[in-house]
mmCIF file of C-alpha atoms in Angstrom:
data_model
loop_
_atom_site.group_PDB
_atom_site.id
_atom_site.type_symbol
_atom_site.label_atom_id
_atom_site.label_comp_id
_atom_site.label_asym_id
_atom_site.label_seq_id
_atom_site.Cartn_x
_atom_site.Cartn_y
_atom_site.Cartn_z
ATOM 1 C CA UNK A 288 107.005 76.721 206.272
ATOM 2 C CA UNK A 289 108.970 79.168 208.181
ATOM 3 C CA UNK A 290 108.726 82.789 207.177
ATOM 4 C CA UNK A 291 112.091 84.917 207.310
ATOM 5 C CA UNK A 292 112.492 88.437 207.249
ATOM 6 C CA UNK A 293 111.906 90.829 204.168
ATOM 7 C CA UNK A 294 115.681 91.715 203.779
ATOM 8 C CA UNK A 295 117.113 88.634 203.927
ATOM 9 C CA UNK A 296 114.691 87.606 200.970
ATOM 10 C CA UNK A 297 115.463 90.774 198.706
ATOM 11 C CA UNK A 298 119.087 90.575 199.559
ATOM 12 C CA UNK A 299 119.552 86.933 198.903
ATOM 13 C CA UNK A 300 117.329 86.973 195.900
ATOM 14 C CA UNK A 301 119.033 89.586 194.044
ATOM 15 C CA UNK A 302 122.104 87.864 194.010
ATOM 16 C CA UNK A 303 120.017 85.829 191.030
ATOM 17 C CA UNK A 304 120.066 88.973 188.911
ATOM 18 C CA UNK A 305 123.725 89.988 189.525
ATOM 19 C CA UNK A 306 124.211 86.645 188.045
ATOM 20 C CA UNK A 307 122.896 87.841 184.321
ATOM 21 C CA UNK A 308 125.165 90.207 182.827
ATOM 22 C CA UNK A 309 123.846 92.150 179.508
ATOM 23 C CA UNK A 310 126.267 89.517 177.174
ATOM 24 C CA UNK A 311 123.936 86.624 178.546
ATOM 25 C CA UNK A 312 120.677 88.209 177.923
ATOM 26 C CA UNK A 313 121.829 89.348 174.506
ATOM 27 C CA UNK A 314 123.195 85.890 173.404
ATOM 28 C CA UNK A 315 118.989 84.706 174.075
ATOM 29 C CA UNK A 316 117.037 84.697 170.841
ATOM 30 C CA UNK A 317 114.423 82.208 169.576
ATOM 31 C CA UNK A 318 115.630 79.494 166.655
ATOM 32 C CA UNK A 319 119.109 79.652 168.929
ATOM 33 C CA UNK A 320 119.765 76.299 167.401
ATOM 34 C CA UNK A 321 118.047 76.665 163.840
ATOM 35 C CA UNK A 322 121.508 75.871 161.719
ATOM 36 C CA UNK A 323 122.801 73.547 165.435
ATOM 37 C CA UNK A 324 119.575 71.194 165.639
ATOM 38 C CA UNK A 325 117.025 72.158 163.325
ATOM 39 C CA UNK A 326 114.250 69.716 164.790
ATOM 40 C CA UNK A 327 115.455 70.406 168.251
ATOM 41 C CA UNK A 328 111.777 71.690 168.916
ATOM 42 C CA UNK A 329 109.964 69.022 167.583
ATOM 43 C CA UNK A 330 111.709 66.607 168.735
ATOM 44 C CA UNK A 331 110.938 68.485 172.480
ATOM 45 C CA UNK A 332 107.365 68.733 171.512
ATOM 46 C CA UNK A 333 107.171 65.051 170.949
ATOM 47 C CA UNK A 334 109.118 63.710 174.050
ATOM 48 C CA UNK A 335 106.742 65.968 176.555
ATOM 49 C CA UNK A 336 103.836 64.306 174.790
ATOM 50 C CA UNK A 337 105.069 61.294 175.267
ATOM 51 C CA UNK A 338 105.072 62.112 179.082
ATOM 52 C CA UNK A 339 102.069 63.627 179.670
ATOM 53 C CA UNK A 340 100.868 60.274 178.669
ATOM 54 C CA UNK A 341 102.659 58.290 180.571
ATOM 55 C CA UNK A 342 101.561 60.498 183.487
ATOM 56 C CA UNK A 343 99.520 63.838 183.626
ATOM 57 C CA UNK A 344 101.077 65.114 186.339
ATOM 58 C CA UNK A 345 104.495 65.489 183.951
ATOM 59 C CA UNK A 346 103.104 68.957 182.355
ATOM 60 C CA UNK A 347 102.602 70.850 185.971
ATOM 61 C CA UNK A 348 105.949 69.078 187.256
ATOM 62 C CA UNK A 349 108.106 70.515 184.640
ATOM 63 C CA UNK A 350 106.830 73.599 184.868
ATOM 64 C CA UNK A 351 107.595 74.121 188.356
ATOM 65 C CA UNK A 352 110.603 72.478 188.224
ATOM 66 C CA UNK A 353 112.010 75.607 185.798
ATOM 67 C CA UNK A 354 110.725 78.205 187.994
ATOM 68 C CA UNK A 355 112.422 76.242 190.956
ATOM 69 C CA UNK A 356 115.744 76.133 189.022
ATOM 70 C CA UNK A 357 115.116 79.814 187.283
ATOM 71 C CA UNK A 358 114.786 81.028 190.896
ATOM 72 C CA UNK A 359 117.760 80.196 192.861
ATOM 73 C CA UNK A 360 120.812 80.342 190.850
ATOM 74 C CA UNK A 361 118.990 81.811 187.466
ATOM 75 C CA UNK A 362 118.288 79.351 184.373
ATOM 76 C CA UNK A 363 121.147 77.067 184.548
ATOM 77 C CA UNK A 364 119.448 73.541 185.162
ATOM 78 C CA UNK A 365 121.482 73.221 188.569
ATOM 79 C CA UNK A 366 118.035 72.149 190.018
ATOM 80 C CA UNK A 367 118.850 68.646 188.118
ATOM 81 C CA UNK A 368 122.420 68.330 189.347
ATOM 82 C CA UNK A 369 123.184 65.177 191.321
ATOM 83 C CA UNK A 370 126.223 65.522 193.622
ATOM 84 C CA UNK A 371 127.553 62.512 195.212
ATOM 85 C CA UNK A 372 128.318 64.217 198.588
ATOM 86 C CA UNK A 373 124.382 64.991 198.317
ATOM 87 C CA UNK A 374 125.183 68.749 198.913
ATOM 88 C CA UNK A 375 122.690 69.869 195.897
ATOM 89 C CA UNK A 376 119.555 72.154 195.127
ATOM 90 C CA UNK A 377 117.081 69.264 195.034
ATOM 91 C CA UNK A 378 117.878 67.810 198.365
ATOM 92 C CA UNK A 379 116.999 70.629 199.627
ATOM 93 C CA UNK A 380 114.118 70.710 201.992
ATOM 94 C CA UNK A 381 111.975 73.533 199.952
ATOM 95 C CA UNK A 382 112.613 71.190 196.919
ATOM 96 C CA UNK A 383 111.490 67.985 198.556
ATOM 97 C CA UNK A 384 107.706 68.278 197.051
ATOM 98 C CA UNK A 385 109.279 68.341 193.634
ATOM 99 C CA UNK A 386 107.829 65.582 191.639
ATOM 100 C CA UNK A 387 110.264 62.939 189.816
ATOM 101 C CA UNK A 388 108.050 63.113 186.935
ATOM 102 C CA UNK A 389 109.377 66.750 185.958
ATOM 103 C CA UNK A 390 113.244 65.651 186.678
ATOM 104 C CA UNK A 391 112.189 62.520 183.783
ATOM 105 C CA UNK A 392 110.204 65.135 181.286
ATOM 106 C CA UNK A 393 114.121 67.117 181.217
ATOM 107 C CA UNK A 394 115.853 63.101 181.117
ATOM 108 C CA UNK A 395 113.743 61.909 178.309
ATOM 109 C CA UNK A 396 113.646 65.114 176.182
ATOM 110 C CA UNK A 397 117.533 65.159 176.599
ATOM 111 C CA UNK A 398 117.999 61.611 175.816
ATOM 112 C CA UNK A 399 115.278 62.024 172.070
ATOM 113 C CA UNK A 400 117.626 64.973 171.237
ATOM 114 C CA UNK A 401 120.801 63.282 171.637
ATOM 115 C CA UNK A 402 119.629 60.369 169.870
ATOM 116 C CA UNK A 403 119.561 62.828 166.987
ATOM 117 C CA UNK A 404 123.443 62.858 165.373
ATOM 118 C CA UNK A 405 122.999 66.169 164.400
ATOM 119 C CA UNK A 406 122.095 67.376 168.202
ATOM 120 C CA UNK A 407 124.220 64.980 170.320
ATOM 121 C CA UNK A 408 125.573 66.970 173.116
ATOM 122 C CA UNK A 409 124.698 70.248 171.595
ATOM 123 C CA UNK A 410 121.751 71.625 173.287
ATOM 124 C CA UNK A 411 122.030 72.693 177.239
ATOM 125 C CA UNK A 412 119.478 71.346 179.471
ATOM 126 C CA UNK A 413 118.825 74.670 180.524
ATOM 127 C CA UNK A 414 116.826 75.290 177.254
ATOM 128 C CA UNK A 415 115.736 71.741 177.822
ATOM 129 C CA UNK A 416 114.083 73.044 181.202
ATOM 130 C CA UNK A 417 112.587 76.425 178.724
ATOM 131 C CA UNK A 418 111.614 74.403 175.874
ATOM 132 C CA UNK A 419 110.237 71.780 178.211
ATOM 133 C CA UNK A 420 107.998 74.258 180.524
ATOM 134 C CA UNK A 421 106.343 75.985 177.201
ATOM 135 C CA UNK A 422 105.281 72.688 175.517
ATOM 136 C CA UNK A 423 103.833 71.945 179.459
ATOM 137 C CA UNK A 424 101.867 74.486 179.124
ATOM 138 C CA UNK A 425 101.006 74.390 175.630
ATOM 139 C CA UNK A 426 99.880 70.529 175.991
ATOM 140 C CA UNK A 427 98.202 71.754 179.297
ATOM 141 C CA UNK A 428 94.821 69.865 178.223
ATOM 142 C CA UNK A 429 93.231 66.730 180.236
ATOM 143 C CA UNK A 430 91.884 63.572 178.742
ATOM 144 C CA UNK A 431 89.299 62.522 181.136
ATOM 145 C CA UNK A 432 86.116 63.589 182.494
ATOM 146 C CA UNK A 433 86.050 65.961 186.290
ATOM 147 C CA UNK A 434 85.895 63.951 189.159
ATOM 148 C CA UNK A 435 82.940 63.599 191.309
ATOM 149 C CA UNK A 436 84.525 66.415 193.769
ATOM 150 C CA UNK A 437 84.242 68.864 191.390
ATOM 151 C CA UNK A 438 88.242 67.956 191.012
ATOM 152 C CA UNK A 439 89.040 70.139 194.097
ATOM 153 C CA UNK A 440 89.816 67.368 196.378
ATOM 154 C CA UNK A 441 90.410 63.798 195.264
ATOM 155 C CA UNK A 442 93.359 61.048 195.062
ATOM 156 C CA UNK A 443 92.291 60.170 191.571
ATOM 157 C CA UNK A 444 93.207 61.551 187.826
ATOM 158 C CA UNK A 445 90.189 61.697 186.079
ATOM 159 C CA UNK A 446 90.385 65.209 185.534
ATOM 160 C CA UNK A 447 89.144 68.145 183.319
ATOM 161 C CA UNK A 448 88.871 67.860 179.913
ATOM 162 C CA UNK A 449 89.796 70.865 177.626
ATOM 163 C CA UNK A 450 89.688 71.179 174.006
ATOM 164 C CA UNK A 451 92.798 73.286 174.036
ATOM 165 C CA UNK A 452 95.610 74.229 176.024
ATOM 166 C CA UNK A 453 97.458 77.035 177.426
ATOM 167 C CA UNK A 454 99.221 80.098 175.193
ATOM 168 C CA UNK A 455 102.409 79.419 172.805
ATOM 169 C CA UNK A 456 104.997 81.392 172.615
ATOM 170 C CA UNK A 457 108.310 81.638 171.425
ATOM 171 C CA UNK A 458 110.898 80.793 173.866
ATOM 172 C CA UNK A 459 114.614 82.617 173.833
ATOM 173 C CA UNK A 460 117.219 79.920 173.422
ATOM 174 C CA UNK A 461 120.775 80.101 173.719
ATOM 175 C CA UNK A 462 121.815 79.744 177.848
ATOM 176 C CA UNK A 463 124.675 77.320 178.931
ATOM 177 C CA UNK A 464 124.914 75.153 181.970
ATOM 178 C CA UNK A 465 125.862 76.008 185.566
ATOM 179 C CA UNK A 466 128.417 73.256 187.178
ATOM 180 C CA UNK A 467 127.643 74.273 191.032
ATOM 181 C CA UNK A 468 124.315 73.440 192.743
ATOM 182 C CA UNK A 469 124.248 73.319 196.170
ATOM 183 C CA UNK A 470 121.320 73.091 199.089
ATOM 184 C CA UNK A 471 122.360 76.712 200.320
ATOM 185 C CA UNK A 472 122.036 78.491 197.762
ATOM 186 C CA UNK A 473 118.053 77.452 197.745
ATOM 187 C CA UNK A 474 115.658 80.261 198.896
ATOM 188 C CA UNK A 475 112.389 80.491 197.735
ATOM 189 C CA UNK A 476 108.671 81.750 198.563
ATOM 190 C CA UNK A 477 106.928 79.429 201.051
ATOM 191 C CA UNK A 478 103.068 78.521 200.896
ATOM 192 C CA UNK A 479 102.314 81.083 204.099
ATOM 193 C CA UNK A 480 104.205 83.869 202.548
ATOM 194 C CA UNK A 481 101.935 87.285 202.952
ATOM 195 C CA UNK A 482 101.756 90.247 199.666
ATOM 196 C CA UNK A 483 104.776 91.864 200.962
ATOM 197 C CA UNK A 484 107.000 88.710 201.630
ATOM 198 C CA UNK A 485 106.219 87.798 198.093
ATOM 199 C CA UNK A 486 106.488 90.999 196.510
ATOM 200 C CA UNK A 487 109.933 91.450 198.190
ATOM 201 C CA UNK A 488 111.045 88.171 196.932
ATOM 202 C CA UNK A 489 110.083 88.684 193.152
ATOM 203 C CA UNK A 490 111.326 92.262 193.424
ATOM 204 C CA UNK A 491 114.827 90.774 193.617
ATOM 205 C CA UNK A 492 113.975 88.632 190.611
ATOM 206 C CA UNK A 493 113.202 91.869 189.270
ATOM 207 C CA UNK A 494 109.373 91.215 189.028
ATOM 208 C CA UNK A 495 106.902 93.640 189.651
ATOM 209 C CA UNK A 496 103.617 93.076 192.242
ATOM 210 C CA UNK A 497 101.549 92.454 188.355
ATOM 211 C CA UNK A 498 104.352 90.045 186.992
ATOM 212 C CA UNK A 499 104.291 88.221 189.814
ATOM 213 C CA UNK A 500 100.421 87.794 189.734
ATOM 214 C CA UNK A 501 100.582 86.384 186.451
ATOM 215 C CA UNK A 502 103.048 83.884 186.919
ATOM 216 C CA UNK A 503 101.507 83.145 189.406
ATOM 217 C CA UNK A 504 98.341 82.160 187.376
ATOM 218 C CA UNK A 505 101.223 78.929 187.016
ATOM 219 C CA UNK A 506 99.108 77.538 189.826
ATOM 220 C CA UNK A 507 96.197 76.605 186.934
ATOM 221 C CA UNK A 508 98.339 73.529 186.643
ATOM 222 C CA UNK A 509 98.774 70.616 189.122
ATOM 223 C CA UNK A 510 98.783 69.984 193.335
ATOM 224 C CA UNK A 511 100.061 70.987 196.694
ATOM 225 C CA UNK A 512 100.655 67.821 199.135
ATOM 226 C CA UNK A 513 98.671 68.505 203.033
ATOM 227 C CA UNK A 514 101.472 70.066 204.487
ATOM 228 C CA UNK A 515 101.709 73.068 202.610
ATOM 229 C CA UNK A 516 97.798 74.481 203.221
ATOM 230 C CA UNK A 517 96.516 72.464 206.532
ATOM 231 C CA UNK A 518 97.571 74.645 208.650
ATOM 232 C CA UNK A 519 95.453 77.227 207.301
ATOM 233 C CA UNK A 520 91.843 74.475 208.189
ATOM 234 C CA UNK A 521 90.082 76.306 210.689
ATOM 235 C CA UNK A 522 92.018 79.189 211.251
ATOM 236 C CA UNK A 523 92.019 81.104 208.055
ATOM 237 C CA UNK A 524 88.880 83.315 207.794
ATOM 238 C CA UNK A 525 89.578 84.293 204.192
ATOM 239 C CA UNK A 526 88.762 80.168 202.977
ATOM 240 C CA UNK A 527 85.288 79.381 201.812
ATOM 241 C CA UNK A 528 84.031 76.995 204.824
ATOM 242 C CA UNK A 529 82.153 74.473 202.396
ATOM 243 C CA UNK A 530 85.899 73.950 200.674
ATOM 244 C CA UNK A 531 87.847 73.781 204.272
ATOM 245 C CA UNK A 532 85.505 70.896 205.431
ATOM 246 C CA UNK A 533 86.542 69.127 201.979
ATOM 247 C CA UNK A 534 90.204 69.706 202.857
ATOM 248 C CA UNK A 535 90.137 69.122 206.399
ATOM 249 C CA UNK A 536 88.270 65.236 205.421
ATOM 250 C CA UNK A 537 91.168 64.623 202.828
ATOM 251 C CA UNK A 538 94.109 65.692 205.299
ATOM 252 C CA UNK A 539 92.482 64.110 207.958
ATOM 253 C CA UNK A 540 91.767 60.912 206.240
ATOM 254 C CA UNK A 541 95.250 60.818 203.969
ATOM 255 C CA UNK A 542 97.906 62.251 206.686
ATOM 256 C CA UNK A 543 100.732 61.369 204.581
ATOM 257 C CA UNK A 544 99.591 60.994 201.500
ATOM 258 C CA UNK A 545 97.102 63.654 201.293
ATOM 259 C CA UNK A 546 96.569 66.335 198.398
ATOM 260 C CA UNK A 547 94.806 68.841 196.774
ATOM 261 C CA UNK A 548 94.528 70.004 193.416
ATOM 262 C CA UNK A 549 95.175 73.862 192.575
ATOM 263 C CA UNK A 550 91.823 74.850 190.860
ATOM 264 C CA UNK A 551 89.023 72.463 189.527
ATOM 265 C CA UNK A 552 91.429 72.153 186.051
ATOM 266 C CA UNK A 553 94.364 70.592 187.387
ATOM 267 C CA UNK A 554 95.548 69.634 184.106
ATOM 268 C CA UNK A 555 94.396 72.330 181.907
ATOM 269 C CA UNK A 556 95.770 75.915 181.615
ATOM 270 C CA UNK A 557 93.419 78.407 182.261
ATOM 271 C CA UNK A 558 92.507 81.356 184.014
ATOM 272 C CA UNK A 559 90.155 79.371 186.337
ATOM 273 C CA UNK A 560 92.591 79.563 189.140
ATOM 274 C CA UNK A 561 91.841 83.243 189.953
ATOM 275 C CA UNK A 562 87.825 82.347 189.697
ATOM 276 C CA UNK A 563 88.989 80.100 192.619
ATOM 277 C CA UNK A 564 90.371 82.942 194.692
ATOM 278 C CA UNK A 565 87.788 85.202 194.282
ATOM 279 C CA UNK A 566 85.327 82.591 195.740
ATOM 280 C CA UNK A 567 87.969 81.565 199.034
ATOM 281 C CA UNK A 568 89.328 78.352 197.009
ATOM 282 C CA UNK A 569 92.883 79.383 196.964
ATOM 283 C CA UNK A 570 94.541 76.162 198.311
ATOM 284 C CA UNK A 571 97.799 77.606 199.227
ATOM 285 C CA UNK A 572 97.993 81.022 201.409
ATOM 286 C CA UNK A 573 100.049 82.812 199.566
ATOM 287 C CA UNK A 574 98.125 82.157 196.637
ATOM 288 C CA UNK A 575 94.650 83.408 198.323
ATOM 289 C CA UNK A 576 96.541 86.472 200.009
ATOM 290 C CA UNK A 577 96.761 87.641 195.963
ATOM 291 C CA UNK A 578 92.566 88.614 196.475
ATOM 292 C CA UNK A 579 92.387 88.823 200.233
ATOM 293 C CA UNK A 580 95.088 91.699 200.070
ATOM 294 C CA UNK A 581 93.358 94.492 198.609
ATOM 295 C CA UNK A 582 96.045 95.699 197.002
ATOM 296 C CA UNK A 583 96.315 92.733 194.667
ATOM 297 C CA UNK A 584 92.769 92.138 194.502
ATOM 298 C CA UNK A 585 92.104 94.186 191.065
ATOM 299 C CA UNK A 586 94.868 92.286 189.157
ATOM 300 C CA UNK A 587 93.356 89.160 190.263
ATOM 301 C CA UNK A 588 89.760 90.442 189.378
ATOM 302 C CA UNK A 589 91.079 91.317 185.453
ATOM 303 C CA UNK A 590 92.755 88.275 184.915
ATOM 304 C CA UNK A 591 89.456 86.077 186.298
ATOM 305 C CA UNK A 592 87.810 87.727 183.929
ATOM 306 C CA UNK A 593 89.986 88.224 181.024
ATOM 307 C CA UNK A 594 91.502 84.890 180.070
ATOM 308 C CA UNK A 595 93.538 86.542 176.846
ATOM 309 C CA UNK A 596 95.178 89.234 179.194
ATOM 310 C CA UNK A 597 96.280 86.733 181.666
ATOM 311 C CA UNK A 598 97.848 84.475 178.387
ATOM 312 C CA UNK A 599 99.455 87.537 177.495
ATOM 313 C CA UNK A 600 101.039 88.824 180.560
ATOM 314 C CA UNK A 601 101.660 85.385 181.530
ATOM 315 C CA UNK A 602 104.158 84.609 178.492
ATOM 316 C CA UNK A 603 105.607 87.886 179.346
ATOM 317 C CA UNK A 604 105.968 86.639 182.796
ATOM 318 C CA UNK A 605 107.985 83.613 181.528
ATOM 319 C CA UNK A 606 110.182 85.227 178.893
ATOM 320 C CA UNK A 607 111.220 87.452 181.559
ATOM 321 C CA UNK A 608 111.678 84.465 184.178
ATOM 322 C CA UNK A 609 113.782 82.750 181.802
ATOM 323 C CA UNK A 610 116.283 85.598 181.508
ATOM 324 C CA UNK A 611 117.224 85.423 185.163
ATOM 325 C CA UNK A 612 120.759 84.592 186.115
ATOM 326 C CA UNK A 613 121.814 83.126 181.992
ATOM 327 C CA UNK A 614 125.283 81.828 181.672
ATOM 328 C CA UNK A 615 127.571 81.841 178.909
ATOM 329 C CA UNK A 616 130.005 80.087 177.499
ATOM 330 C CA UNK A 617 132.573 81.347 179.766
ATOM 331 C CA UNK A 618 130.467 80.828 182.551
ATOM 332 C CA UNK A 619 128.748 77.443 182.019
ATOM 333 C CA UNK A 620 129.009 74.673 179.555
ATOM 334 C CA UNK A 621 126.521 72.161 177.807
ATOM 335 C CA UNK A 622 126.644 69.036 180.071
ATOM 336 C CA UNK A 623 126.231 65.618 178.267
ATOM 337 C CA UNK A 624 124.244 64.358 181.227
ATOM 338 C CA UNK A 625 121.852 66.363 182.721
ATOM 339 C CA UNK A 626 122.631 64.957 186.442
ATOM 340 C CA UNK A 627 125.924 65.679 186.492
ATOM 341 C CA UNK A 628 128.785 68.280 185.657
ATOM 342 C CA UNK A 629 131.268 67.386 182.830
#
């Protein structure tokens, strides 16, 4: 978790937005594929569910899999390339803790569609990735009752249950596939990553400090592996000590195999993860440094409180993420497999 400077973060981020030229943006609208693949959203809807069954941590793995793809060379799905020189985005090391089950949510929505005739090899996995990230958080609702932890700290998935899940909202369709992916061009925020590392990074996404807040509020869903908070146990002043002493016994105990969850609703999107950083429950730093910094503190204070403001500015967020770096059809193509380039 190394931190770098400030300009080589805006400077190598913003390279992301050059990428999205006014034709790409303008060639986004929902129902895209209305007259292409009529049930193309259905039949999305359906695979994800299918998923989240076979494993709830699908609906938080998809969903940072698109920011992790949005982020680096804009909404192309080069995060799922596979190159056989292994010179690709997911090898790299800041993409290691990506879970396979949000690589299979994109393979089996892409294989349902093109088992429809009328889709076959029609839809890019790029609005795969989109389509796939809304119904995540849409279907964001658990099954089972809390753990005994309080669902802070446990290796088990009985989890939260929630009579509903997150906001829905209409997602822009229409982007094309990249054909390049490649471990250098990977730069993202790190877990240590102060208010000003991460507002310089999301600046060059063209994010605002509030805009990244809320999607930040992404965090509701899913886990962070040992590594990316233990090295805040006993040195980080700003963690509630009754919570450290939970971590510290799970990373101590599990090494290697040790985790976390996000907020006490691992599986259910809500607004509960800024209730958790307003009482020193932030597991990762640079989520907590969102109420620690005072400068933050208010946005995370309003969306605690107001659940339907954080929905809203949170779909907001997302429409704007999934603008980032589009490619046309002189730019990009819709690949038949996923993995690989045509």
């Amino acid at each position: 978790m190394a931190s770098l400077g400030l300009g080589f973060f805006v400077a190598a981020v913003v390279s992301a937005v050059a990428l999205m030229p006014p034709s790409a943006v303008a060639q986004l609208r929902p129902y895209y594929y209305s007259s292409i693949c009529p049930n193309l959203e259905v039949i999305v809807r359906s695979s994800v569910k299918q998923s989240m069954v076979q494993s709830p941590i699908s609906a938080p793995a998809a969903l940072r899999l698109f920011f992790h793809d949005c982020a680096v060379r804009g909404c192309d799905a080069s995060i799922m390339i596979v190159n056989s020189n292994g010179d690709d985005e997911w090898r790299n090391p800041d993409n290691q803790s990506l879970k396979p089950e949000g690589f299979q949510v994109i393979l089996n929505a892409k294989a349902a569609i093109d088992s429809d005739p009328q889709c076959k090899y029609k839809v890019s996995c790029a609005d795969i990735m989109a389509l796939a990230a809304r119904e995540s958080i849409v279907q964001a609702s658990a099954e089972h009752s809390p753990p005994p932890d309080g669902g802070y700290i446990t290796n088990s998935l009985a989890l939260h249950r929630s009579q509903s899940g997150g906001p829905f909202y209409e997602v822009e369709l229409g982007r094309y596939d990249g054909r390049l992916s490649t471990k250098a061009s990977v730069v993202l925020p790190h877990a240590n990553f102060t208010l000003d590392q991460l507002n310089a990074y999301f600046s060059g996404l063209g994010f605002s400090q509030s805009e990244m807040i809320a999607l930040s509020g992404g965090h509701t869903l899913g886990a962070a592996d040992c590594p990316f908070f233990q090295y805040r146990i006993g040195t980080d002043t700003t963690m509630d000590p009754s919570f450290m002493s939970q971590l510290n016994s799970t990373c101590s105990s599990n090494p290697s195999s040790g985790f976390a969850f996000l907020d006490p609703s691992p599986v259910t999107f809500d607004n509960a993860f800024f209730r958790n950083l307003q009482a020193g429950k932030g597991l990762l730093g640079s989520d907590q440094v969102l109420y620690s910094d005072v400068r933050s503190r208010g946005t995370v204070n309003y969306y605690a409180t107001n659940q339907g403001a954080f929905f809203g500015d949170f779909v907001a967020a997302m429409t704007k993420l999934g603008r980032v770096g589009v490619k046309t059809a002189a730019t990009g193509e819709i690949r038949r497999d996923c993995r690989f380039p045509n």
